[in-house]
PDB file of C-alpha atoms in Angstrom:
ATOM      1  CA  MET S   1      11.659   1.232  90.234  1.00 97.00           C
ATOM      2  CA  LYS S   2       8.801  -1.249  90.232  1.00 98.00           C
ATOM      3  CA  LEU S   3       5.671  -1.117  88.109  1.00 98.00           C
ATOM      4  CA  GLY S   4       2.312  -1.341  89.843  1.00 98.00           C
ATOM      5  CA  PHE S   5      -1.309  -1.097  88.782  1.00 98.00           C
ATOM      6  CA  GLN S   6      -4.189   0.942  90.221  1.00 98.00           C
ATOM      7  CA  LEU S   7      -6.925  -1.641  90.712  1.00 98.00           C
ATOM      8  CA  TYR S   8      -9.633   1.009  90.462  1.00 98.00           C
ATOM      9  CA  SER S   9      -8.982   0.732  86.718  1.00 98.00           C
ATOM     10  CA  VAL S  10     -10.557  -2.756  86.773  1.00 98.00           C
ATOM     11  CA  ARG S  11     -13.057  -2.141  89.565  1.00 98.00           C
ATOM     12  CA  ASP S  12     -15.934  -4.070  87.964  1.00 98.00           C
ATOM     13  CA  ASP S  13     -13.688  -7.113  87.561  1.00 98.00           C
ATOM     14  CA  MET S  14     -12.467  -6.712  91.155  1.00 98.00           C
ATOM     15  CA  GLU S  15     -16.028  -6.658  92.446  1.00 98.00           C
ATOM     16  CA  LYS S  16     -16.916  -9.844  90.568  1.00 98.00           C
ATOM     17  CA  ASP S  17     -13.707 -11.773  91.284  1.00 98.00           C
ATOM     18  CA  PHE S  18     -11.179 -10.111  93.565  1.00 98.00           C
ATOM     19  CA  LEU S  19      -8.645 -12.922  93.652  1.00 98.00           C
ATOM     20  CA  GLY S  20      -9.009 -13.868  90.000  1.00 98.00           C
ATOM     21  CA  THR S  21      -8.457 -10.273  88.911  1.00 98.00           C
ATOM     22  CA  LEU S  22      -5.361  -9.943  91.108  1.00 98.00           C
ATOM     23  CA  LYS S  23      -3.978 -13.071  89.446  1.00 98.00           C
ATOM     24  CA  LYS S  24      -4.661 -11.636  85.980  1.00 98.00           C
ATOM     25  CA  VAL S  25      -2.886  -8.401  86.897  1.00 98.00           C
ATOM     26  CA  LYS S  26       0.103 -10.387  88.158  1.00 98.00           C
ATOM     27  CA  ALA S  27       0.141 -12.567  85.039  1.00 98.00           C
ATOM     28  CA  MET S  28       0.365  -9.452  82.873  1.00 98.00           C
ATOM     29  CA  GLY S  29       3.616  -8.585  84.626  1.00 98.00           C
ATOM     30  CA  PHE S  30       2.640  -5.950  87.175  1.00 98.00           C
ATOM     31  CA  GLU S  31       4.537  -6.357  90.447  1.00 98.00           C
ATOM     32  CA  GLY S  32       2.064  -4.689  92.783  1.00 98.00           C
ATOM     33  CA  GLY S  33      -1.455  -3.373  93.129  1.00 98.00           C
ATOM     34  CA  GLU S  34      -2.877  -0.175  94.546  1.00 98.00           C
ATOM     35  CA  MET S  35      -6.275  -0.694  96.128  1.00 98.00           C
ATOM     36  CA  ALA S  36      -9.427   1.392  95.963  1.00 96.00           C
ATOM     37  CA  GLY S  37     -11.760  -0.665  98.131  1.00 96.00           C
ATOM     38  CA  TRP S  38     -12.127  -4.192  99.493  1.00 97.00           C
ATOM     39  CA  TYR S  39     -15.410  -5.092  97.752  1.00 97.00           C
ATOM     40  CA  GLY S  40     -16.940  -6.642 100.853  1.00 96.00           C
ATOM     41  CA  HIS S  41     -13.878  -8.558 102.003  1.00 98.00           C
ATOM     42  CA  SER S  42     -12.070  -8.229 105.338  1.00 97.00           C
ATOM     43  CA  ALA S  43      -8.501  -7.001 105.764  1.00 98.00           C
ATOM     44  CA  LYS S  44      -7.446 -10.561 106.558  1.00 98.00           C
ATOM     45  CA  GLU S  45      -9.065 -11.874 103.362  1.00 98.00           C
ATOM     46  CA  VAL S  46      -7.541  -9.110 101.256  1.00 98.00           C
ATOM     47  CA  LYS S  47      -4.080  -9.859 102.655  1.00 98.00           C
ATOM     48  CA  ALA S  48      -4.504 -13.572 101.888  1.00 98.00           C
ATOM     49  CA  MET S  49      -5.636 -12.908  98.324  1.00 98.00           C
ATOM     50  CA  PHE S  50      -2.684 -10.637  97.576  1.00 98.00           C
ATOM     51  CA  GLU S  51      -0.395 -13.320  98.951  1.00 98.00           C
ATOM     52  CA  GLU S  52      -2.038 -16.047  96.867  1.00 98.00           C
ATOM     53  CA  ALA S  53      -1.758 -13.902  93.743  1.00 98.00           C
ATOM     54  CA  ASP S  54       1.889 -13.110  94.577  1.00 98.00           C
ATOM     55  CA  LEU S  55       1.119  -9.411  94.135  1.00 98.00           C
ATOM     56  CA  ILE S  56       2.513  -6.726  96.427  1.00 98.00           C
ATOM     57  CA  PRO S  57      -0.153  -4.584  98.173  1.00 98.00           C
ATOM     58  CA  ILE S  58       1.620  -1.293  97.559  1.00 98.00           C
ATOM     59  CA  SER S  59      -0.915   1.215  98.741  1.00 98.00           C
ATOM     60  CA  ALA S  60      -4.567   2.083  99.096  1.00 98.00           C
ATOM     61  CA  HIS S  61      -6.699   5.047  98.118  1.00 98.00           C
ATOM     62  CA  VAL S  62      -8.873   5.902 101.130  1.00 98.00           C
ATOM     63  CA  ALA S  63     -11.144   8.939 101.226  1.00 98.00           C
ATOM     64  CA  TYR S  64     -10.324  11.605 103.795  1.00 98.00           C
ATOM     65  CA  GLN S  65     -13.922  11.547 105.035  1.00 97.00           C
ATOM     66  CA  ASP S  66     -13.674   7.773 105.584  1.00 97.00           C
ATOM     67  CA  LEU S  67     -10.357   8.010 107.407  1.00 98.00           C
ATOM     68  CA  MET S  68     -11.250  10.739 109.867  1.00 98.00           C
ATOM     69  CA  PRO S  69     -13.857   8.824 111.945  1.00 97.00           C
ATOM     70  CA  ASN S  70     -11.590   5.786 112.295  1.00 97.00           C
ATOM     71  CA  ILE S  71      -7.972   6.724 111.678  1.00 98.00           C
ATOM     72  CA  GLU S  72      -6.404   4.188 114.044  1.00 98.00           C
ATOM     73  CA  GLY S  73      -8.602   1.311 112.912  1.00 98.00           C
ATOM     74  CA  LEU S  74      -8.166   1.818 109.178  1.00 98.00           C
ATOM     75  CA  VAL S  75      -4.440   2.441 109.383  1.00 98.00           C
ATOM     76  CA  LYS S  76      -3.998  -0.775 111.351  1.00 98.00           C
ATOM     77  CA  ASP S  77      -6.127  -2.649 108.797  1.00 98.00           C
ATOM     78  CA  TYR S  78      -3.909  -1.503 105.948  1.00 98.00           C
ATOM     79  CA  LYS S  79      -0.824  -2.286 108.001  1.00 98.00           C
ATOM     80  CA  GLU S  80      -2.175  -5.827 108.432  1.00 98.00           C
ATOM     81  CA  ILE S  81      -2.679  -6.124 104.677  1.00 98.00           C
ATOM     82  CA  GLY S  82       0.916  -5.031 104.157  1.00 98.00           C
ATOM     83  CA  CYS S  83       0.502  -1.614 102.538  1.00 98.00           C
ATOM     84  CA  LYS S  84       3.421   0.791 102.794  1.00 98.00           C
ATOM     85  CA  TYR S  85       1.321   3.769 101.737  1.00 98.00           C
ATOM     86  CA  ILE S  86      -2.157   5.176 102.317  1.00 98.00           C
ATOM     87  CA  VAL S  87      -3.299   7.759  99.807  1.00 98.00           C
ATOM     88  CA  ILE S  88      -5.898  10.501 100.110  1.00 98.00           C
ATOM     89  CA  PRO S  89      -7.224  10.273  96.551  1.00 97.00           C
ATOM     90  CA  TYR S  90      -9.517  13.268  96.188  1.00 96.00           C
ATOM     91  CA  LEU S  91     -11.108  16.084  98.127  1.00 96.00           C
ATOM     92  CA  PRO S  92     -14.761  16.924  97.413  1.00 95.00           C
ATOM     93  CA  GLU S  93     -15.395  20.558  96.653  1.00 94.00           C
ATOM     94  CA  ASP S  94     -16.551  21.527 100.147  1.00 96.00           C
ATOM     95  CA  LEU S  95     -13.246  20.367 101.660  1.00 97.00           C
ATOM     96  CA  ARG S  96     -10.898  22.112  99.234  1.00 96.00           C
ATOM     97  CA  TYR S  97      -8.701  25.166  99.545  1.00 95.00           C
ATOM     98  CA  GLY S  98     -10.711  28.329 100.061  1.00 93.00           C
ATOM     99  CA  LYS S  99     -13.696  26.597 101.631  1.00 95.00           C
ATOM    100  CA  GLU S 100     -14.700  27.010 105.273  1.00 96.00           C
ATOM    101  CA  LYS S 101     -13.657  23.479 106.233  1.00 97.00           C
ATOM    102  CA  TYR S 102     -10.217  23.576 104.578  1.00 97.00           C
ATOM    103  CA  PRO S 103      -8.185  24.563 107.693  1.00 97.00           C
ATOM    104  CA  GLU S 104      -9.845  21.650 109.509  1.00 97.00           C
ATOM    105  CA  VAL S 105      -8.883  19.350 106.609  1.00 98.00           C
ATOM    106  CA  VAL S 106      -5.223  20.401 106.848  1.00 98.00           C
ATOM    107  CA  GLU S 107      -5.192  19.568 110.559  1.00 98.00           C
ATOM    108  CA  GLY S 108      -6.985  16.298 109.831  1.00 98.00           C
ATOM    109  CA  ILE S 109      -4.382  15.309 107.258  1.00 98.00           C
ATOM    110  CA  LYS S 110      -1.671  15.992 109.828  1.00 98.00           C
ATOM    111  CA  LYS S 111      -3.430  13.673 112.296  1.00 98.00           C
ATOM    112  CA  ILE S 112      -3.771  10.933 109.695  1.00 98.00           C
ATOM    113  CA  GLY S 113      -0.125  11.363 108.723  1.00 98.00           C
ATOM    114  CA  GLN S 114       0.994  11.045 112.344  1.00 98.00           C
ATOM    115  CA  VAL S 115      -0.954   7.823 112.907  1.00 98.00           C
ATOM    116  CA  CYS S 116       0.423   6.442 109.634  1.00 98.00           C
ATOM    117  CA  LYS S 117       3.960   7.371 110.687  1.00 98.00           C
ATOM    118  CA  GLU S 118       3.525   5.622 114.041  1.00 98.00           C
ATOM    119  CA  ASN S 119       2.507   2.472 112.174  1.00 98.00           C
ATOM    120  CA  GLY S 120       5.300   2.472 109.595  1.00 98.00           C
ATOM    121  CA  ILE S 121       3.066   3.728 106.775  1.00 98.00           C
ATOM    122  CA  THR S 122       3.582   6.851 104.672  1.00 98.00           C
ATOM    123  CA  LEU S 123       0.611   9.088 103.889  1.00 98.00           C
ATOM    124  CA  LEU S 124       0.387  10.421 100.325  1.00 98.00           C
ATOM    125  CA  TYR S 125      -1.887  12.879  98.548  1.00 98.00           C
ATOM    126  CA  HIS S 126      -3.081  12.148  95.002  1.00 98.00           C
ATOM    127  CA  ASN S 127      -3.808  15.260  92.962  1.00 98.00           C
ATOM    128  CA  HIS S 128      -6.256  16.078  90.208  1.00 96.00           C
ATOM    129  CA  ASP S 129      -6.209  19.230  88.112  1.00 94.00           C
ATOM    130  CA  PHE S 130      -8.192  21.463  90.473  1.00 94.00           C
ATOM    131  CA  GLU S 131      -5.181  21.808  92.788  1.00 96.00           C
ATOM    132  CA  PHE S 132      -3.463  23.751  89.997  1.00 96.00           C
ATOM    133  CA  GLU S 133      -5.473  26.847  90.773  1.00 95.00           C
ATOM    134  CA  LYS S 134      -3.428  29.574  92.425  1.00 95.00           C
ATOM    135  CA  ASP S 135      -3.901  31.018  95.893  1.00 93.00           C
ATOM    136  CA  GLU S 136      -3.664  34.648  96.925  1.00 93.00           C
ATOM    137  CA  ASN S 137       0.153  34.358  96.927  1.00 92.00           C
ATOM    138  CA  GLY S 138       0.254  33.146  93.335  1.00 94.00           C
ATOM    139  CA  GLU S 139       1.143  29.619  94.443  1.00 95.00           C
ATOM    140  CA  TYR S 140      -0.617  26.463  93.303  1.00 97.00           C
ATOM    141  CA  VAL S 141      -2.880  25.248  96.090  1.00 96.00           C
ATOM    142  CA  LEU S 142      -1.257  21.807  95.757  1.00 98.00           C
ATOM    143  CA  ASP S 143       2.150  23.305  96.532  1.00 98.00           C
ATOM    144  CA  ALA S 144       0.608  25.293  99.373  1.00 96.00           C
ATOM    145  CA  LEU S 145      -0.699  22.055 100.896  1.00 97.00           C
ATOM    146  CA  TYR S 146       2.749  20.447 100.753  1.00 98.00           C
ATOM    147  CA  ASN S 147       4.322  23.581 102.229  1.00 97.00           C
ATOM    148  CA  GLU S 148       1.841  23.602 105.096  1.00 96.00           C
ATOM    149  CA  ILE S 149       2.292  19.935 106.038  1.00 98.00           C
ATOM    150  CA  SER S 150       5.778  18.597 106.675  1.00 98.00           C
ATOM    151  CA  ALA S 151       7.209  15.831 104.500  1.00 98.00           C
ATOM    152  CA  ASP S 152       7.400  13.422 107.437  1.00 98.00           C
ATOM    153  CA  LEU S 153       3.585  13.537 107.642  1.00 98.00           C
ATOM    154  CA  LEU S 154       2.628  13.868 103.969  1.00 98.00           C
ATOM    155  CA  GLN S 155       4.341  12.953 100.728  1.00 98.00           C
ATOM    156  CA  THR S 156       3.201  13.086  97.113  1.00 98.00           C
ATOM    157  CA  GLU S 157       1.518  10.705  94.737  1.00 98.00           C
ATOM    158  CA  ILE S 158       1.745  12.883  91.655  1.00 98.00           C
ATOM    159  CA  ASP S 159      -0.819  11.975  89.018  1.00 98.00           C
ATOM    160  CA  THR S 160       0.971  12.992  85.857  1.00 98.00           C
ATOM    161  CA  CYS S 161      -2.155  13.070  83.693  1.00 97.00           C
ATOM    162  CA  TRP S 162      -3.827  15.651  85.905  1.00 97.00           C
ATOM    163  CA  VAL S 163      -0.601  17.671  86.151  1.00 97.00           C
ATOM    164  CA  ASN S 164      -0.626  17.939  82.366  1.00 97.00           C
ATOM    165  CA  VAL S 165      -4.329  18.828  82.301  1.00 95.00           C
ATOM    166  CA  GLY S 166      -3.616  21.407  85.012  1.00 94.00           C
ATOM    167  CA  GLY S 167      -1.147  23.144  82.700  1.00 94.00           C
ATOM    168  CA  GLU S 168       2.232  21.964  83.974  1.00 97.00           C
ATOM    169  CA  ASN S 169       4.920  19.733  82.483  1.00 98.00           C
ATOM    170  CA  PRO S 170       4.556  16.377  84.275  1.00 98.00           C
ATOM    171  CA  SER S 171       8.272  15.544  84.231  1.00 98.00           C
ATOM    172  CA  ASP S 172       9.284  18.918  85.630  1.00 98.00           C
ATOM    173  CA  TYR S 173       6.645  18.719  88.321  1.00 98.00           C
ATOM    174  CA  VAL S 174       7.705  15.246  89.444  1.00 98.00           C
ATOM    175  CA  ARG S 175      11.322  16.409  89.702  1.00 98.00           C
ATOM    176  CA  LYS S 176      10.171  19.381  91.755  1.00 98.00           C
ATOM    177  CA  TYR S 177       9.286  16.920  94.518  1.00 98.00           C
ATOM    178  CA  THR S 178      12.504  14.930  94.442  1.00 98.00           C
ATOM    179  CA  GLY S 179      12.829  13.076  97.731  1.00 98.00           C
ATOM    180  CA  ARG S 180       9.115  13.455  98.404  1.00 98.00           C
ATOM    181  CA  ALA S 181       7.723  11.413  95.499  1.00 98.00           C
ATOM    182  CA  PRO S 182       7.862   7.709  96.435  1.00 98.00           C
ATOM    183  CA  VAL S 183       4.928   6.733  94.202  1.00 98.00           C
ATOM    184  CA  VAL S 184       4.099   8.303  90.825  1.00 98.00           C
ATOM    185  CA  HIS S 185       0.936   7.727  88.782  1.00 98.00           C
ATOM    186  CA  LEU S 186       1.384   7.099  85.071  1.00 98.00           C
ATOM    187  CA  LYS S 187      -1.742   7.917  83.126  1.00 98.00           C
ATOM    188  CA  ASP S 188      -2.241   8.742  79.459  1.00 98.00           C
ATOM    189  CA  PHE S 189      -5.000  10.683  77.729  1.00 97.00           C
ATOM    190  CA  VAL S 190      -6.058  12.519  74.611  1.00 95.00           C
ATOM    191  CA  GLY S 191      -7.999  15.743  74.311  1.00 90.00           C
ATOM    192  CA  SER S 192      -8.001  18.708  76.624  1.00 80.00           C
ATOM    193  CA  LYS S 193      -9.597  20.014  79.788  1.00 70.00           C
ATOM    194  CA  SER S 194     -13.382  19.978  79.635  1.00 62.00           C
ATOM    195  CA  LYS S 195     -16.190  20.666  82.092  1.00 60.00           C
ATOM    196  CA  ASN S 196     -17.385  17.062  82.206  1.00 56.00           C
ATOM    197  CA  MET S 197     -14.040  15.330  82.808  1.00 55.00           C
ATOM    198  CA  TYR S 198     -14.984  14.148  86.270  1.00 56.00           C
ATOM    199  CA  LYS S 199     -17.835  12.080  84.900  1.00 56.00           C
ATOM    200  CA  LEU S 200     -15.020   9.823  83.715  1.00 51.00           C
ATOM    201  CA  ILE S 201     -13.915   9.139  87.294  1.00 56.00           C
ATOM    202  CA  GLY S 202     -17.413   8.667  88.680  1.00 53.00           C
ATOM    203  CA  ILE S 203     -18.045  12.212  89.892  1.00 53.00           C
ATOM    204  CA  GLU S 204     -21.512  13.437  88.997  1.00 55.00           C
ATOM    205  CA  SER S 205     -21.765  16.329  86.568  1.00 51.00           C
ATOM    206  CA  ASN S 206     -24.630  18.159  84.961  1.00 54.00           C
ATOM    207  CA  GLU S 207     -22.550  18.887  81.897  1.00 53.00           C
ATOM    208  CA  GLU S 208     -23.324  17.209  78.600  1.00 52.00           C
ATOM    209  CA  GLN S 209     -20.970  14.399  77.647  1.00 50.00           C
ATOM    210  CA  SER S 210     -18.388  15.393  75.051  1.00 51.00           C
ATOM    211  CA  ASN S 211     -15.477  13.725  73.362  1.00 54.00           C
ATOM    212  CA  THR S 212     -12.895  16.370  74.155  1.00 81.00           C
ATOM    213  CA  PHE S 213     -11.143  14.299  76.828  1.00 92.00           C
ATOM    214  CA  GLU S 214     -10.490  10.561  77.025  1.00 94.00           C
ATOM    215  CA  PHE S 215      -8.233   8.352  79.124  1.00 96.00           C
ATOM    216  CA  ARG S 216      -6.006   6.030  77.108  1.00 98.00           C
ATOM    217  CA  PRO S 217      -3.713   3.045  77.758  1.00 98.00           C
ATOM    218  CA  LEU S 218      -0.110   4.116  78.353  1.00 98.00           C
ATOM    219  CA  GLY S 219       1.569   4.970  75.078  1.00 98.00           C
ATOM    220  CA  TYR S 220      -1.665   5.673  73.217  1.00 98.00           C
ATOM    221  CA  GLY S 221      -2.117   9.291  74.231  1.00 97.00           C
ATOM    222  CA  VAL S 222      -0.205  12.552  74.452  1.00 97.00           C
ATOM    223  CA  GLN S 223       1.978  11.846  77.481  1.00 98.00           C
ATOM    224  CA  LYS S 224       5.752  11.485  77.072  1.00 98.00           C
ATOM    225  CA  ILE S 225       5.937   8.314  79.132  1.00 98.00           C
ATOM    226  CA  GLN S 226       9.695   7.709  78.970  1.00 98.00           C
ATOM    227  CA  ASP S 227      10.383  11.299  80.045  1.00 98.00           C
ATOM    228  CA  ILE S 228       7.996  10.953  82.986  1.00 98.00           C
ATOM    229  CA  VAL S 229       9.528   7.627  84.012  1.00 98.00           C
ATOM    230  CA  ASP S 230      13.005   9.178  83.876  1.00 98.00           C
ATOM    231  CA  ALA S 231      11.765  12.042  86.057  1.00 98.00           C
ATOM    232  CA  ALA S 232      10.258   9.611  88.569  1.00 98.00           C
ATOM    233  CA  LYS S 233      13.583   7.804  88.739  1.00 98.00           C
ATOM    234  CA  ASP S 234      15.436  11.090  89.258  1.00 98.00           C
ATOM    235  CA  ALA S 235      12.964  12.033  91.999  1.00 98.00           C
ATOM    236  CA  GLY S 236      13.698   8.806  93.888  1.00 98.00           C
ATOM    237  CA  ALA S 237      10.382   7.051  93.312  1.00 98.00           C
ATOM    238  CA  GLY S 238      10.213   3.388  94.240  1.00 98.00           C
ATOM    239  CA  TRP S 239       6.964   2.713  92.389  1.00 98.00           C
ATOM    240  CA  ILE S 240       5.365   3.909  89.195  1.00 98.00           C
ATOM    241  CA  ILE S 241       1.707   2.960  88.955  1.00 98.00           C
ATOM    242  CA  ALA S 242      -0.281   2.579  85.746  1.00 98.00           C
ATOM    243  CA  GLU S 243      -3.849   3.805  85.922  1.00 98.00           C
ATOM    244  CA  GLN S 244      -6.710   4.280  83.466  1.00 98.00           C
ATOM    245  CA  ASP S 245      -9.882   5.495  85.131  1.00 96.00           C
ATOM    246  CA  ASN S 246     -12.107   4.318  82.273  1.00 96.00           C
ATOM    247  CA  PRO S 247     -11.446   2.078  79.271  1.00 97.00           C
ATOM    248  CA  SER S 248     -11.320   3.443  75.734  1.00 97.00           C
ATOM    249  CA  MET S 249     -10.571   2.494  72.134  1.00 97.00           C
ATOM    250  CA  GLY S 250     -13.291  -0.146  72.254  1.00 97.00           C
ATOM    251  CA  LYS S 251     -11.313  -2.233  74.771  1.00 98.00           C
ATOM    252  CA  THR S 252     -12.241  -3.683  78.153  1.00 98.00           C
ATOM    253  CA  PRO S 253     -10.450  -2.432  81.289  1.00 98.00           C
ATOM    254  CA  LEU S 254      -8.288  -5.569  81.418  1.00 98.00           C
ATOM    255  CA  GLU S 255      -7.461  -5.260  77.719  1.00 98.00           C
ATOM    256  CA  CYS S 256      -6.410  -1.647  78.313  1.00 98.00           C
ATOM    257  CA  ALA S 257      -4.193  -2.799  81.194  1.00 98.00           C
ATOM    258  CA  GLN S 258      -2.565  -5.363  78.917  1.00 98.00           C
ATOM    259  CA  MET S 259      -1.939  -2.698  76.263  1.00 98.00           C
ATOM    260  CA  ALA S 260      -0.362  -0.467  78.904  1.00 98.00           C
ATOM    261  CA  ILE S 261       2.062  -3.053  80.202  1.00 98.00           C
ATOM    262  CA  ASP S 262       2.930  -4.225  76.694  1.00 98.00           C
ATOM    263  CA  TYR S 263       3.920  -0.627  75.978  1.00 98.00           C
ATOM    264  CA  MET S 264       5.890  -0.397  79.238  1.00 98.00           C
ATOM    265  CA  LYS S 265       7.994  -3.397  78.221  1.00 95.00           C
ATOM    266  CA  ASN S 266       9.724  -1.010  75.767  1.00 95.00           C
ATOM    267  CA  ILE S 267      10.286   1.652  78.417  1.00 96.00           C
ATOM    268  CA  ASN S 268      13.436   1.743  80.525  1.00 95.00           C
ATOM    269  CA  TYR S 269      12.430   1.995  84.174  1.00 94.00           C
TER     270      TYR S 269
END
């Protein structure tokens, strides 16, 4: 497997200096980057900067509501950049299971997956913890989504932090999707599920800030990283991607990234 980095983790640095930040990520030892925006650049410019930094453009997080009005155009842009995967990163509450628009979302994901397939790209879905609620059949709504959409149109990007927060063993859950888990998110944390967690990923909340949950560099939290990496390998993943939505421990985002990869140098992947 190869080790990549979710560039959302250093989004402020990316906005200030896209190319320079890519070069820093490469210098740390990461082999690829997963995008979460172009920060005003064109697809052609993004492709050139990844090439200059000698960093592989693995994938890109692209909101469902951004994809739907321009599926063909965006998929072709990411194909030009060189991405092998496009990832639906999050569904806002009004588009989730149980809401009026959800059946339309399922059909939309199928359409996106088909266009991706026609362009040699694989569509993935990146989970949070809210997909670990159960439907009327007693099945997690995340599993229901994967059962409703065939693997040739949608595969998994299992975020192992949110699996843990959702109440499941991350390693077991990754293995559950053996053959359908090409990219796995490695993310560490301390604390437990709290009402204001999504403030930490930029989602507005009216809840008071608390210290019950905090993202951490890999190896500095509660996750059993080696076990998760072994599970990803067993599941057939080609990429494991380090991510830390917000810095912690008094460190900058780039310092947290360095701590993560320094820890990963002692992990067999």
